Amino acid sequence: MSSEDRFHPLRQEDAVLLAASWRQLAGEDCDSRAVGDELLGRWSEDHRRYHTLSHLWSTLRAVDVLQDEARDVDAVRYAVWFHDAVHEGNPGHDEDQSEALAHRLLALLGKDPVLISEVVRLVGVTRDHRPEPGDANGAVLSDADLSTLAGAPEKYLAYTSAVRAEYWRYPDRVFRAGRLRVLRSLLESPHLFHTEFGRTHWEPRARSNMLAEVDRLSRELAEEPVPSRRPWGGAAPPPADG
């Protein structure tokens, strides 16, 4: 049985394509294949609904579209593989663990320390998708990860439903308030996207989708009775994930 055969049939095509993409990036030796298998296993965990093999594949394809705007496109591709490799629905902690995993596994593969440092840094950029000016690699990674925001309305709705399912632990009111806060913060920025292609081709549709979601969430919050005490023990709400 090949390493890809363990996946659900609906994920089979993504797994096969991703395994080939990883080998092209990282090499064909046994260690590289083992790391690729571990990453594919993480991205196919049962609790995931949005941060799945399909998201990984679509983000890598978006990097292909933007590759001419990157300084080191291979570093960006490695960062895509690792940026949500740990995803337990714990904002901040997930990113910390994904950075640590990238450092450990890339070191195991004997990659150049400069590359490892850059990949770890890029994984950190996905915390808020706000790379510094002049950060070409960060701009490409951030835009590729957020490219789903520019999908057709029905795809955007499927994306928001999948994200909500991943944060099932949060009561509706807590989730809506947290997501509204992050959506509004992103929309207040002069640009959602940081590459020329992203601003030209993805920004208008993404803003339209996000504004529609803000309107829907605002109405749902207004219609929902306010609880007598703060739900969920006052825990911080989840972010809007890209």
XYZ file of C-alpha atoms in Angstrom:
242
model
C 0.000 0.000 0.000
C 1.400 3.411 -0.940
C 1.520 6.228 1.613
C -1.362 7.981 -0.155
C -3.735 4.976 -0.091
C -4.676 5.510 3.552
C -6.627 8.681 2.758
C -10.375 8.985 2.293
C -11.273 8.600 -1.416
C -12.415 12.226 -1.599
C -8.929 13.303 -0.488
C -7.076 10.766 -2.619
C -6.394 13.048 -5.585
C -5.141 15.862 -3.365
C -2.901 13.435 -1.467
C -1.345 12.032 -4.650
C -0.716 15.491 -6.088
C 0.683 16.757 -2.807
C 3.018 13.799 -2.353
C 4.478 14.468 -5.798
C 4.740 18.187 -5.055
C 6.582 17.505 -1.794
C 9.068 15.165 -3.488
C 9.768 17.795 -6.127
C 10.431 20.349 -3.390
C 12.245 18.295 -0.757
C 13.738 15.373 -2.655
C 13.240 11.647 -3.144
C 15.382 10.222 -0.320
C 13.887 8.207 2.545
C 14.039 11.024 5.106
C 12.295 13.438 2.771
C 9.555 10.909 2.037
C 9.093 10.245 5.762
C 8.704 13.945 6.519
C 6.281 14.311 3.627
C 4.215 11.418 4.983
C 4.108 13.019 8.424
C 2.941 16.324 7.012
C 0.284 14.701 4.839
C -0.942 12.825 7.893
C -1.200 16.025 9.905
C -3.094 17.855 7.167
C -5.568 14.963 6.884
C -6.492 14.744 10.589
C -10.146 13.891 11.164
C -10.991 17.031 13.155
C -10.016 19.366 10.309
C -12.729 20.862 8.142
C -11.043 23.798 6.381
C -7.318 23.371 7.072
C -7.240 20.176 5.047
C -5.301 18.657 2.167
C -7.498 20.660 -0.208
C -6.513 23.936 1.457
C -2.856 22.940 1.363
C -3.094 22.122 -2.345
C -4.970 25.296 -3.277
C -2.483 27.437 -1.323
C 0.460 25.858 -3.111
C -1.269 26.514 -6.444
C -1.770 30.148 -5.439
C 1.975 30.365 -4.716
C 2.583 29.146 -8.273
C 0.508 32.085 -9.518
C 2.506 34.534 -7.395
C 5.951 32.935 -7.635
C 7.545 35.698 -9.703
C 6.909 38.135 -6.843
C 8.763 36.003 -4.251
C 12.441 36.346 -3.363
C 12.799 32.632 -2.531
C 9.757 30.734 -3.730
C 10.969 27.396 -2.339
C 11.120 28.902 1.163
C 7.542 30.070 0.650
C 6.470 26.590 -0.470
C 8.040 25.008 2.607
C 6.232 27.573 4.752
C 2.919 26.624 3.138
C 3.481 23.001 4.090
C 4.246 23.906 7.705
C 2.063 26.943 8.408
C -0.956 24.943 9.654
C 0.729 21.584 10.125
C -0.312 21.883 13.767
C -3.952 22.930 13.978
C -5.881 22.176 17.145
C -8.015 25.329 17.168
C -5.760 27.096 19.696
C -4.737 30.452 18.172
C -1.165 31.382 18.983
C -0.259 27.961 20.348
C -0.894 26.340 16.959
C 1.458 28.776 15.253
C 4.132 28.280 17.909
C 3.968 24.531 17.464
C 3.981 24.777 13.664
C 7.116 26.917 13.805
C 8.791 24.407 16.119
C 7.804 21.538 13.838
C 9.237 23.318 10.800
C 12.524 23.897 12.590
C 12.764 20.288 13.807
C 11.840 18.521 10.580
C 13.827 20.762 8.236
C 16.871 20.349 10.464
C 16.312 16.585 10.320
C 16.464 16.857 6.527
C 19.760 18.718 6.775
C 18.452 21.899 5.189
C 20.549 25.054 5.256
C 20.090 26.976 8.543
C 19.362 30.144 6.558
C 16.469 28.397 4.790
C 15.186 26.951 8.059
C 15.223 30.357 9.708
C 13.340 31.904 6.797
C 10.679 29.171 6.768
C 10.117 29.508 10.518
C 9.834 33.280 10.149
C 7.329 32.911 7.317
C 5.167 30.535 9.324
C 4.967 33.323 11.903
C 3.738 35.775 9.263
C 0.513 33.765 8.976
C -0.435 34.778 12.533
C -1.883 38.039 11.227
C -1.120 38.032 7.462
C 0.579 41.418 7.740
C 4.113 41.121 6.371
C 6.433 44.070 6.734
C 6.932 46.378 3.728
C 9.534 44.882 1.418
C 8.980 41.340 2.680
C 8.424 39.722 -0.720
C 8.315 36.158 0.594
C 5.901 37.116 3.362
C 3.667 38.936 0.892
C 3.433 35.902 -1.393
C 2.741 33.506 1.488
C 0.135 35.754 3.065
C -1.675 36.381 -0.217
C -1.643 32.715 -1.183
C -3.072 31.719 2.194
C -5.823 34.347 1.962
C -6.633 33.721 -1.698
C -9.656 31.682 -0.613
C -11.282 34.948 0.469
C -11.593 35.824 -3.210
C -13.587 32.752 -4.160
C -17.027 32.750 -5.721
C -19.776 33.495 -3.153
C -20.780 29.855 -2.790
C -17.163 28.801 -2.230
C -16.701 31.573 0.303
C -19.784 30.378 2.174
C -18.416 26.828 2.199
C -15.134 28.187 3.570
C -16.834 30.078 6.416
C -18.914 27.018 7.300
C -15.798 24.849 7.422
C -13.947 27.339 9.638
C -16.930 27.479 12.001
C -16.928 23.674 12.201
C -13.266 23.664 13.223
C -14.035 26.005 16.126
C -17.066 24.031 17.310
C -15.974 24.387 20.945
C -16.911 28.074 20.929
C -20.527 29.129 21.473
C -22.056 30.919 18.488
C -22.020 34.327 20.138
C -18.351 34.096 21.113
C -17.331 32.861 17.679
C -19.336 35.539 15.825
C -17.936 38.339 17.973
C -14.371 37.115 17.544
C -14.666 36.647 13.814
C -16.325 40.041 13.386
C -13.485 41.715 15.253
C -10.826 40.180 13.005
C -12.784 40.717 9.768
C -13.300 44.387 10.599
C -9.632 44.790 11.466
C -8.614 43.301 8.117
C -11.114 45.420 6.210
C -9.798 48.593 7.848
C -6.371 47.953 6.316
C -5.636 49.823 3.082
C -5.030 46.484 1.380
C -5.932 42.889 2.206
C -3.326 41.614 -0.237
C 0.312 42.572 -0.508
C 1.335 41.446 -3.996
C 0.493 43.312 -7.170
C -1.433 40.318 -8.509
C -3.389 39.878 -5.305
C -4.434 43.500 -5.133
C -5.466 43.561 -8.773
C -7.211 40.207 -9.114
C -8.275 39.077 -5.620
C -8.897 42.190 -3.531
C -12.271 43.361 -4.956
C -13.970 39.977 -4.646
C -12.452 39.309 -1.224
C -13.703 42.606 0.180
C -17.152 41.960 -1.235
C -17.260 38.507 0.360
C -15.996 39.745 3.712
C -18.387 42.692 3.840
C -21.280 40.333 3.170
C -20.107 38.097 6.007
C -19.753 41.066 8.354
C -23.317 42.087 7.534
C -24.617 38.564 8.174
C -22.731 38.091 11.434
C -23.797 41.524 12.689
C -27.454 40.704 12.068
C -27.130 37.312 13.731
C -25.499 38.849 16.798
C -28.185 41.537 17.035
C -30.934 38.906 16.893
C -29.331 36.595 19.456
C -30.370 37.050 23.122
C -27.537 38.305 25.309
C -26.658 35.643 27.924
C -26.972 36.546 31.595
C -23.318 35.760 32.126
C -20.302 35.689 29.836
C -20.148 32.309 28.043
C -17.142 30.075 27.647
C -15.510 31.250 30.850
C -14.380 34.527 29.267
C -11.989 32.752 26.921
C -10.518 34.664 24.019
C -12.511 34.186 20.813
C -11.034 32.440 17.798
C -9.596 34.405 14.891
C -10.801 34.544 11.330
C -8.625 31.980 9.621
C -7.323 32.294 6.094
